[in-house]
Coordinates of C-alpha atoms in Angstrom, one line a residue:
X1 CA 63.7 98.4 -104.4
X2 CA 66.8 97.7 -106.5
X3 CA 67.8 94.9 -104.1
X4 CA 64.4 93.2 -104.5
X5 CA 64.5 93.6 -108.3
X6 CA 67.9 92.0 -108.4
X7 CA 66.7 89.0 -106.4
X8 CA 63.8 88.6 -108.7
X9 CA 65.8 89.1 -111.9
X10 CA 68.6 86.6 -111.0
X11 CA 66.5 83.4 -111.2
X12 CA 65.2 84.5 -114.7
X13 CA 68.8 84.9 -115.9
X14 CA 69.8 81.6 -114.4
X15 CA 66.9 79.8 -116.0
X16 CA 67.4 81.4 -119.4
X17 CA 71.1 80.5 -119.3
X18 CA 70.3 76.9 -118.6
X19 CA 68.2 76.7 -121.7
X20 CA 70.9 77.8 -124.1
X21 CA 72.1 74.7 -126.0
X22 CA 75.9 74.5 -126.7
X23 CA 76.8 74.7 -130.4
X24 CA 77.6 71.2 -131.7
X25 CA 80.4 70.9 -134.3
X26 CA 80.0 68.2 -136.9
X27 CA 83.3 66.4 -137.4
X28 CA 83.5 64.8 -140.8
X29 CA 84.0 61.1 -140.9
X30 CA 87.5 60.1 -142.1
X31 CA 87.6 58.7 -145.6
X32 CA 90.5 56.5 -146.8
X33 CA 90.3 55.5 -150.5
X34 CA 93.7 53.8 -150.4
X35 CA 96.2 52.7 -147.8
X36 CA 97.7 55.5 -145.7
X37 CA 101.3 56.1 -146.5
X38 CA 103.9 57.6 -144.1
X39 CA 105.8 60.4 -145.6
X40 CA 108.4 63.0 -144.4
X41 CA 107.3 66.6 -143.7
X42 CA 109.4 67.7 -146.7
X43 CA 107.2 65.5 -149.0
X44 CA 103.9 66.8 -147.8
X45 CA 103.5 69.5 -150.6
X46 CA 103.7 66.6 -153.1
X47 CA 100.4 65.2 -151.7
X48 CA 98.6 68.0 -149.8
X49 CA 98.8 71.7 -149.2
X50 CA 97.4 73.5 -146.2
X51 CA 94.2 75.3 -147.2
X52 CA 94.6 79.0 -147.0
X53 CA 92.6 80.5 -144.2
X54 CA 92.4 84.1 -143.0
X55 CA 94.7 84.6 -140.0
X56 CA 93.0 85.1 -136.7
X57 CA 94.5 87.4 -134.0
X58 CA 94.1 85.8 -130.6
X59 CA 93.6 87.8 -127.4
X60 CA 95.2 85.1 -125.3
X61 CA 97.2 82.0 -125.5
X62 CA 95.2 79.0 -126.9
X63 CA 94.1 76.5 -124.2
X64 CA 95.8 73.7 -126.1
X65 CA 99.2 75.4 -126.0
X66 CA 101.2 74.6 -122.9
X67 CA 102.8 77.4 -120.9
X68 CA 106.5 77.9 -121.0
X69 CA 109.1 76.9 -123.6
X70 CA 109.1 73.5 -125.2
X71 CA 108.9 71.5 -128.4
X72 CA 107.1 68.4 -129.5
X73 CA 106.7 66.1 -132.4
X74 CA 103.4 64.5 -133.5
X75 CA 102.0 62.5 -136.4
X76 CA 99.1 63.9 -138.3
X77 CA 97.0 61.7 -140.6
X78 CA 95.3 63.4 -143.5
X79 CA 92.4 61.5 -145.1
X80 CA 91.4 61.3 -148.7
X81 CA 89.2 64.4 -148.4
X82 CA 92.0 66.5 -146.9
X83 CA 90.7 66.4 -143.4
X84 CA 92.9 65.8 -140.4
X85 CA 91.8 62.4 -139.2
X86 CA 94.0 62.1 -136.2
X87 CA 97.0 63.5 -134.3
X88 CA 99.3 61.3 -132.3
X89 CA 102.0 62.7 -129.9
X90 CA 105.5 61.2 -130.5
X91 CA 107.7 63.2 -128.1
X92 CA 107.7 66.3 -125.9
X93 CA 110.7 68.2 -124.5
X94 CA 110.7 68.9 -121.6
X95 CA 109.0 65.6 -120.8
X96 CA 105.3 66.3 -120.2
X97 CA 105.3 69.8 -121.7
X98 CA 102.9 68.6 -124.4
X99 CA 100.4 65.8 -123.7
X100 CA 98.1 63.7 -126.0
X101 CA 95.1 65.5 -124.4
X102 CA 96.5 68.9 -125.5
X103 CA 97.3 67.6 -129.0
X104 CA 93.7 66.4 -129.3
X105 CA 92.6 70.0 -128.5
X106 CA 94.6 71.5 -131.3
X107 CA 92.6 73.0 -134.1
X108 CA 91.9 70.7 -137.0
X109 CA 93.5 71.7 -140.3
X110 CA 92.0 71.3 -143.8
X111 CA 94.2 70.4 -146.8
X112 CA 93.8 70.5 -150.5
X113 CA 95.2 67.8 -152.8
X114 CA 98.4 68.7 -154.7
X115 CA 98.1 68.7 -158.5
X116 CA 100.2 65.5 -158.5
X117 CA 97.8 63.8 -156.0
X118 CA 95.0 62.9 -158.3
X119 CA 94.1 59.8 -156.3
X120 CA 93.9 61.8 -153.1
X121 CA 96.3 59.5 -151.3
X122 CA 95.9 59.7 -147.5
X123 CA 99.1 60.4 -145.6
X124 CA 100.7 60.2 -142.2
X125 CA 103.3 62.9 -141.6
X126 CA 105.5 63.9 -138.7
X127 CA 104.9 67.6 -137.6
X128 CA 107.0 69.7 -135.3
X129 CA 105.8 72.4 -132.9
X130 CA 108.1 74.7 -130.8
X131 CA 107.7 77.7 -128.6
X132 CA 110.6 80.0 -127.8
X133 CA 111.1 82.9 -125.4
X134 CA 110.6 86.4 -126.7
X135 CA 113.6 88.6 -126.5

């Protein structure tokens, strides 16, 4: 009896699962009220500060973070609303450890304008990412 019940129940689960719509995420459109300026990472706090978010403990390695040890540099462009508009890979060591496809999967950050950034100047800034072995 259980075998027949399972055979009848399986198509119902399959049909129900097919009807579940994936959640769509609205990505805000980038807004640039002035020309984007390129700055050093040390200057970022003069323009934008990372919005404070509650830390999230992960159960596993994020799918955008490559396995193994490596480091990379990439440009982040922050628009006039404090949204990350784009990320562009500059370099990866070892070669191929980080790819543009993986950089595109990185979570988007939200920034707040610094008190001195009244005009909300959009910026392009070089960021570094490095993973090391645990000892």
